[in-house]
Short mmCIF file of C-alpha atoms in Angstrom, two decimals:
data_model
loop_
_atom_site.label_atom_id
_atom_site.label_comp_id
_atom_site.label_asym_id
_atom_site.label_seq_id
_atom_site.Cartn_x
_atom_site.Cartn_y
_atom_site.Cartn_z
CA UNK A 5 17.68 -15.86 -7.39
CA UNK A 6 19.76 -12.66 -5.89
CA UNK A 7 20.18 -12.56 -2.27
CA UNK A 8 21.40 -9.93 -0.13
CA UNK A 9 23.47 -10.02 3.70
CA UNK A 10 24.96 -7.61 6.27
CA UNK A 11 27.34 -7.80 8.23
CA UNK A 12 29.54 -6.24 10.52
CA UNK A 13 29.74 -5.68 14.42
CA UNK A 14 26.65 -5.36 16.55
CA UNK A 15 27.89 -3.44 19.34
CA UNK A 16 28.99 -0.05 19.10
CA UNK A 17 30.47 2.61 21.57
CA UNK A 18 29.75 6.28 21.39
CA UNK A 19 31.41 8.25 19.02
CA UNK A 20 32.78 5.06 16.88
CA UNK A 21 31.94 4.55 13.51
CA UNK A 22 29.51 2.26 12.01
CA UNK A 23 30.62 0.54 9.04
CA UNK A 24 28.21 -2.30 7.29
CA UNK A 25 29.34 -4.73 4.00
CA UNK A 26 26.07 -5.18 2.67
CA UNK A 27 27.61 -8.92 0.28
CA UNK A 28 25.12 -9.73 -2.84
CA UNK A 29 24.92 -13.00 -3.62
CA UNK A 30 23.19 -14.81 -7.23
CA UNK A 31 24.76 -11.60 -9.56
CA UNK A 32 27.16 -8.90 -9.62
CA UNK A 33 25.66 -5.22 -8.08
CA UNK A 34 27.03 -4.13 -12.07
CA UNK A 35 25.17 -6.92 -14.12
CA UNK A 36 21.82 -4.59 -13.82
CA UNK A 37 20.81 -0.61 -13.60
CA UNK A 38 19.58 -0.58 -10.27
CA UNK A 39 20.24 1.56 -7.11
CA UNK A 40 21.96 -0.39 -3.53
CA UNK A 41 20.83 1.68 -0.57
CA UNK A 42 20.96 1.03 3.07
CA UNK A 43 17.85 1.34 5.29
CA UNK A 44 17.44 1.49 9.24
CA UNK A 45 14.76 0.36 11.67
CA UNK A 46 14.60 1.92 15.11
CA UNK A 47 13.73 -0.43 17.47
CA UNK A 48 9.77 -0.78 16.80
CA UNK A 49 10.00 2.16 14.41
CA UNK A 50 8.90 3.07 11.13
CA UNK A 51 11.78 2.71 8.33
CA UNK A 52 14.52 5.19 7.38
CA UNK A 53 15.82 5.11 3.63
CA UNK A 54 19.88 6.35 4.73
CA UNK A 55 21.18 6.69 0.93
CA UNK A 56 22.01 4.07 -2.22
CA UNK A 57 24.65 4.04 -4.11
CA UNK A 58 24.44 2.56 -8.47
CA UNK A 59 26.82 1.05 -10.19
CA UNK A 60 29.13 3.23 -11.43
CA UNK A 61 29.69 4.71 -7.79
CA UNK A 62 27.64 7.66 -8.07
CA UNK A 63 25.53 8.45 -4.25
CA UNK A 64 22.91 10.09 -2.81
CA UNK A 65 22.07 10.45 0.74
CA UNK A 66 19.14 11.68 2.76
CA UNK A 67 20.08 14.90 3.81
CA UNK A 68 19.15 14.42 7.63
CA UNK A 69 22.50 11.96 7.68
CA UNK A 70 24.17 13.05 5.21
CA UNK A 71 27.29 15.32 6.77
CA UNK A 72 28.21 11.32 8.73
CA UNK A 73 27.07 9.28 6.24
CA UNK A 74 29.33 7.28 3.13
CA UNK A 75 28.07 4.12 1.13
CA UNK A 76 30.92 2.75 -0.96
CA UNK A 77 31.45 -0.25 -2.99
CA UNK A 78 33.63 -2.66 -2.08
CA UNK A 79 36.21 -4.34 -3.68
CA UNK A 80 34.40 -7.37 -5.58
CA UNK A 81 31.59 -6.65 -7.78
CA UNK A 82 29.26 -7.75 -5.17
CA UNK A 83 29.23 -5.97 -2.15
CA UNK A 84 28.76 -2.50 -1.17
CA UNK A 85 28.98 -0.65 2.28
CA UNK A 86 28.09 1.65 5.13
CA UNK A 87 29.90 4.02 6.93
CA UNK A 88 28.23 6.23 9.11
CA UNK A 89 30.13 8.59 12.01
CA UNK A 90 30.14 9.11 15.34
CA UNK A 91 27.33 7.24 16.26
CA UNK A 92 25.03 7.88 18.97
CA UNK A 93 22.24 6.56 21.37
CA UNK A 94 20.00 7.34 18.06
CA UNK A 95 21.52 5.76 15.74
CA UNK A 96 21.02 1.83 17.68
CA UNK A 97 18.95 0.04 14.64
CA UNK A 98 18.18 -3.00 13.02
CA UNK A 99 20.78 -1.76 9.19
CA UNK A 100 19.03 -3.30 6.05
CA UNK A 101 21.02 -4.13 2.61
CA UNK A 102 17.85 -3.83 -0.20
CA UNK A 103 17.57 -3.36 -4.09
CA UNK A 104 16.00 -0.87 -6.15
CA UNK A 105 14.40 -0.24 -9.76
CA UNK A 106 13.69 3.24 -10.24
CA UNK A 107 13.99 4.43 -6.17
CA UNK A 108 11.45 1.10 -5.67
CA UNK A 109 13.15 -1.26 -3.41
CA UNK A 110 12.64 -5.02 -3.97
CA UNK A 111 15.14 -7.12 -2.40
CA UNK A 112 16.14 -7.07 0.50
CA UNK A 113 18.45 -8.73 3.56
CA UNK A 114 17.82 -9.91 6.88
CA UNK A 115 18.89 -6.76 8.57
CA UNK A 116 21.11 -6.25 10.87
CA UNK A 117 20.99 -4.93 14.64
CA UNK A 118 23.07 -2.77 15.74
CA UNK A 119 24.03 -1.05 19.49
CA UNK A 120 25.27 1.88 20.78
CA UNK A 121 25.79 1.95 24.23
CA UNK A 122 28.84 2.63 26.34
CA UNK B 12 11.14 16.21 1.82
CA UNK B 13 7.42 14.18 1.24
CA UNK B 14 5.80 13.49 4.08
CA UNK B 15 3.50 10.38 3.89
CA UNK B 16 0.58 9.62 6.25
CA UNK B 17 -1.17 6.18 7.45
CA UNK B 18 -4.47 5.38 8.66
CA UNK B 19 -5.32 4.04 10.56
CA UNK B 20 -1.97 2.91 12.00
CA UNK B 21 -3.65 -0.08 13.54
CA UNK B 22 -5.96 -2.29 12.81
CA UNK B 23 -7.74 -5.50 13.67
CA UNK B 24 -11.04 -8.17 11.67
CA UNK B 25 -11.03 -11.08 10.72
CA UNK B 26 -10.12 -14.14 8.52
CA UNK B 27 -12.32 -13.69 5.17
CA UNK B 28 -13.16 -9.89 5.32
CA UNK B 29 -11.53 -6.83 3.49
CA UNK B 30 -9.44 -4.68 5.10
CA UNK B 31 -8.81 -0.78 4.19
CA UNK B 32 -4.61 0.42 4.35
CA UNK B 33 -5.17 4.98 3.31
CA UNK B 34 -1.61 6.36 2.26
CA UNK B 35 -1.21 10.03 2.28
CA UNK B 36 1.39 12.57 0.27
CA UNK B 37 2.20 15.09 0.60
CA UNK B 38 2.58 16.47 -2.84
CA UNK B 39 1.58 14.60 -5.97
CA UNK B 40 3.62 11.39 -6.05
CA UNK B 41 1.39 10.57 -10.10
CA UNK B 42 1.54 6.97 -9.17
CA UNK B 43 4.54 6.53 -7.80
CA UNK B 44 3.87 4.87 -4.75
CA UNK B 45 4.45 0.92 -2.80
CA UNK B 46 3.40 -1.08 -0.95
CA UNK B 47 5.27 -2.95 1.43
CA UNK B 48 4.31 -5.52 3.97
CA UNK B 49 6.65 -6.72 7.49
CA UNK B 50 5.62 -9.26 9.23
CA UNK B 51 7.41 -9.53 13.24
CA UNK B 52 11.10 -10.35 12.94
CA UNK B 53 11.47 -10.32 9.24
CA UNK B 54 12.37 -8.00 6.71
CA UNK B 55 9.95 -6.09 4.71
CA UNK B 56 8.99 -6.99 1.04
CA UNK B 57 7.11 -5.54 -1.88
CA UNK B 58 3.62 -6.54 -2.61
CA UNK B 59 1.77 -3.67 -4.44
CA UNK B 60 4.60 -1.27 -7.38
CA UNK B 61 3.15 1.54 -9.58
CA UNK B 62 0.38 2.26 -6.89
CA UNK B 63 -1.85 -0.75 -8.22
CA UNK B 64 1.29 -3.25 -9.96
CA UNK B 65 0.82 -6.50 -8.72
CA UNK B 66 4.51 -8.27 -7.86
CA UNK B 67 5.36 -11.50 -9.01
CA UNK B 68 4.53 -14.18 -6.41
CA UNK B 69 1.73 -12.21 -4.26
CA UNK B 70 -1.59 -13.57 -4.34
CA UNK B 71 -3.75 -11.42 -5.89
CA UNK B 72 -6.30 -10.62 -2.35
CA UNK B 73 -3.80 -8.06 -2.12
CA UNK B 74 -4.24 -5.68 -4.58
CA UNK B 75 -3.62 -1.18 -4.98
CA UNK B 76 -5.27 1.90 -6.27
CA UNK B 77 -4.78 5.41 -6.44
CA UNK B 78 -3.18 8.41 -7.40
CA UNK B 79 -1.81 12.18 -6.91
CA UNK B 80 -1.28 12.17 -2.74
CA UNK B 81 -4.08 9.45 -1.79
CA UNK B 82 -3.43 5.88 -2.44
CA UNK B 83 -5.27 2.69 -1.15
CA UNK B 84 -3.71 -0.64 -0.22
CA UNK B 85 -6.93 -2.91 -0.07
CA UNK B 86 -6.84 -7.05 1.43
CA UNK B 87 -9.58 -8.80 0.30
CA UNK B 88 -10.63 -12.02 2.62
CA UNK B 89 -7.87 -11.15 4.76
CA UNK B 90 -6.05 -14.05 5.57
CA UNK B 91 -3.79 -15.93 8.98
CA UNK B 92 -0.89 -15.26 7.14
CA UNK B 93 -1.81 -11.78 6.88
CA UNK B 94 -1.11 -10.43 9.68
CA UNK B 95 1.92 -7.95 10.47
CA UNK B 96 2.90 -3.88 9.50
CA UNK B 97 1.59 -2.54 6.62
CA UNK B 98 3.98 0.65 4.92
CA UNK B 99 3.48 2.76 1.88
CA UNK B 100 6.70 4.15 0.54
CA UNK B 101 7.58 6.82 -2.05
CA UNK B 102 9.55 6.49 -5.24
CA UNK B 103 9.05 10.13 -6.94
CA UNK B 104 12.39 12.11 -5.19
CA UNK B 105 14.86 11.44 -2.73
CA UNK B 106 14.46 11.03 -0.32
CA UNK B 107 13.04 7.71 0.12
CA UNK B 108 10.75 8.20 2.63
CA UNK B 109 8.28 5.87 4.19
CA UNK B 110 4.34 5.78 5.76
CA UNK B 111 4.57 5.48 9.76
CA UNK B 112 3.06 1.97 9.22
CA UNK B 113 -0.93 0.82 9.35
CA UNK B 114 -0.21 -3.24 12.17
CA UNK B 115 -3.34 -5.69 10.80
CA UNK B 116 -4.33 -8.08 13.69
CA UNK B 117 -6.29 -10.70 14.07
CA UNK B 118 -9.50 -11.34 15.82
#
């Protein structure tokens, strides 16, 4: 059974860089033809797709965040990461990592709350 | 970006009722439309893929229909465990986008 788990700091100050890692258990990121996604949800709000990466390393980002976002594969075959620079209070959200097949998101992590506050 | 509009934004229904949620896209998606259920404090869960495909393990009371720009999610025989927020999501093109959500409450 494949599972995803986000990890990283839960509290940041404005202007810092958000760094999160998603650990995939039960399978390898390179074993199938999936995209590995980051999605966020502002408190009490809807869902916003941040971007995804393929096992080849090719990545695609939401244009609304593209200038600040980097998604990369981890050093192991079971991790991928999100970096978001120059955070503000508007970046406070629950961040989810997720797996998709042909852009259909079929598996989600439990999510991790990141708060940006001075 | 493709804009996704859901209606209603919330509804209240009784156990056993049939519930229908609509999702409209700003351009044709063909059938590249998925539905998710999010229960309070949990991650979203895929219910319907490609407009009408029932995800494995999802009860058959959930069904999806539509194509192009208009889609519906139906729950036939609402159950107490169906409370939560339902989102549509287009998988036609990036950036992937979601509807604003429909919150389902049980009367």
